[in-house]
């Protein structure tokens, strides 16, 4: 009798332990896995430059004329590089005594 109880106990224990495995879902959980890597290279199409031209002279008119001539050279150099007139502008102008 003792051997029968022992066998039934072991059998019951094995059945209880494996029942969870039978109840497991055989179909995997739906999921989406995404991974990626990318790079892009492009030549720049815009540059912002801020240039300062400063001249000192005996009179304001002489300084203005010298400054205007120097700035004209800068603008001509920019045009020579293919920069359109609409893309060149003055942002500040001042005369100090």
mmCIF file of C-alpha atoms in Angstrom:
data_model
loop_
_atom_site.group_PDB
_atom_site.id
_atom_site.type_symbol
_atom_site.label_atom_id
_atom_site.label_comp_id
_atom_site.label_asym_id
_atom_site.label_seq_id
_atom_site.Cartn_x
_atom_site.Cartn_y
_atom_site.Cartn_z
ATOM 1 C CA UNK A 1 0.000 0.000 0.000
ATOM 2 C CA UNK A 2 2.843 2.298 0.846
ATOM 3 C CA UNK A 3 4.383 1.741 -2.605
ATOM 4 C CA UNK A 4 1.050 2.520 -4.314
ATOM 5 C CA UNK A 5 0.652 5.760 -2.345
ATOM 6 C CA UNK A 6 4.197 6.738 -3.184
ATOM 7 C CA UNK A 7 3.636 6.035 -6.914
ATOM 8 C CA UNK A 8 0.345 7.961 -6.944
ATOM 9 C CA UNK A 9 1.973 10.870 -5.133
ATOM 10 C CA UNK A 10 4.854 11.054 -7.601
ATOM 11 C CA UNK A 11 2.456 10.736 -10.568
ATOM 12 C CA UNK A 12 0.236 13.500 -9.202
ATOM 13 C CA UNK A 13 3.234 15.741 -8.586
ATOM 14 C CA UNK A 14 4.536 15.199 -12.125
ATOM 15 C CA UNK A 15 1.093 15.922 -13.604
ATOM 16 C CA UNK A 16 0.753 19.117 -11.567
ATOM 17 C CA UNK A 17 4.178 20.343 -12.589
ATOM 18 C CA UNK A 18 3.625 19.690 -16.303
ATOM 19 C CA UNK A 19 0.085 21.080 -16.489
ATOM 20 C CA UNK A 20 1.476 24.614 -16.747
ATOM 21 C CA UNK A 21 3.508 23.620 -19.785
ATOM 22 C CA UNK A 22 0.400 22.207 -21.500
ATOM 23 C CA UNK A 23 -1.524 25.399 -20.774
ATOM 24 C CA UNK A 24 1.158 27.598 -22.319
ATOM 25 C CA UNK A 25 0.218 29.428 -25.503
ATOM 26 C CA UNK A 26 1.950 27.846 -28.494
ATOM 27 C CA UNK A 27 1.587 30.981 -30.638
ATOM 28 C CA UNK A 28 4.149 33.706 -30.019
ATOM 29 C CA UNK A 29 2.907 37.117 -28.944
ATOM 30 C CA UNK A 30 2.495 39.420 -31.961
ATOM 31 C CA UNK A 31 5.178 42.098 -32.036
ATOM 32 C CA UNK A 32 7.058 44.362 -34.374
ATOM 33 C CA UNK A 33 10.806 44.758 -34.115
ATOM 34 C CA UNK A 34 12.359 47.587 -36.064
ATOM 35 C CA UNK A 35 15.976 48.623 -36.283
ATOM 36 C CA UNK A 36 17.741 50.864 -38.699
ATOM 37 C CA UNK A 37 20.642 53.119 -39.435
ATOM 38 C CA UNK A 38 21.008 55.930 -41.901
ATOM 39 C CA UNK A 39 23.082 58.857 -42.960
ATOM 40 C CA UNK A 40 22.792 61.657 -45.473
ATOM 41 C CA UNK A 41 25.363 63.911 -47.031
ATOM 42 C CA UNK A 42 24.497 67.102 -48.821
ATOM 43 C CA UNK A 43 26.451 70.123 -49.891
ATOM 44 C CA UNK A 44 25.396 73.211 -47.912
ATOM 45 C CA UNK A 45 23.166 75.614 -49.806
ATOM 46 C CA UNK A 46 23.430 78.583 -47.465
ATOM 47 C CA UNK A 47 26.042 80.366 -45.378
ATOM 48 C CA UNK A 48 25.635 83.402 -43.152
ATOM 49 C CA UNK A 49 28.565 85.805 -43.060
ATOM 50 C CA UNK A 50 28.842 88.953 -41.028
ATOM 51 C CA UNK A 51 31.665 91.175 -42.207
ATOM 52 C CA UNK A 52 32.867 94.457 -40.746
ATOM 53 C CA UNK A 53 34.647 97.162 -42.708
ATOM 54 C CA UNK A 54 36.171 99.969 -40.636
ATOM 55 C CA UNK A 55 38.038 103.063 -41.806
ATOM 56 C CA UNK A 56 39.460 106.063 -39.942
ATOM 57 C CA UNK A 57 40.003 109.449 -41.605
ATOM 58 C CA UNK A 58 40.280 113.180 -40.862
ATOM 59 C CA UNK A 59 36.636 113.762 -41.838
ATOM 60 C CA UNK A 60 33.459 111.705 -41.792
ATOM 61 C CA UNK A 61 33.172 112.091 -45.584
ATOM 62 C CA UNK A 62 36.691 110.752 -46.147
ATOM 63 C CA UNK A 63 36.022 107.773 -43.850
ATOM 64 C CA UNK A 64 32.693 107.108 -45.579
ATOM 65 C CA UNK A 65 34.280 107.216 -49.048
ATOM 66 C CA UNK A 66 37.103 104.868 -48.010
ATOM 67 C CA UNK A 67 34.656 102.534 -46.302
ATOM 68 C CA UNK A 68 32.327 102.505 -49.323
ATOM 69 C CA UNK A 69 35.228 101.652 -51.643
ATOM 70 C CA UNK A 70 36.350 98.789 -49.384
ATOM 71 C CA UNK A 71 32.808 97.442 -49.089
ATOM 72 C CA UNK A 72 32.375 97.622 -52.869
ATOM 73 C CA UNK A 73 35.416 95.345 -53.211
ATOM 74 C CA UNK A 74 33.901 92.870 -50.744
ATOM 75 C CA UNK A 75 30.572 92.859 -52.594
ATOM 76 C CA UNK A 76 32.331 92.411 -55.956
ATOM 77 C CA UNK A 77 34.221 89.421 -54.529
ATOM 78 C CA UNK A 78 30.943 87.889 -53.305
ATOM 79 C CA UNK A 79 29.319 88.407 -56.709
ATOM 80 C CA UNK A 80 32.381 86.826 -58.310
ATOM 81 C CA UNK A 81 31.642 83.681 -56.294
ATOM 82 C CA UNK A 82 28.132 83.518 -57.771
ATOM 83 C CA UNK A 83 26.233 85.013 -54.842
ATOM 84 C CA UNK A 84 23.102 86.769 -56.066
ATOM 85 C CA UNK A 85 22.529 90.459 -55.365
ATOM 86 C CA UNK A 86 19.329 89.633 -53.437
ATOM 87 C CA UNK A 87 21.404 87.565 -50.992
ATOM 88 C CA UNK A 88 23.755 90.434 -50.082
ATOM 89 C CA UNK A 89 22.573 93.049 -47.608
ATOM 90 C CA UNK A 90 23.826 95.666 -45.169
ATOM 91 C CA UNK A 91 22.686 95.055 -41.614
ATOM 92 C CA UNK A 92 24.275 98.006 -39.799
ATOM 93 C CA UNK A 93 25.942 101.295 -40.628
ATOM 94 C CA UNK A 94 27.406 103.801 -38.174
ATOM 95 C CA UNK A 95 29.749 106.783 -38.059
ATOM 96 C CA UNK A 96 31.539 107.678 -34.830
ATOM 97 C CA UNK A 97 33.386 110.955 -34.191
#
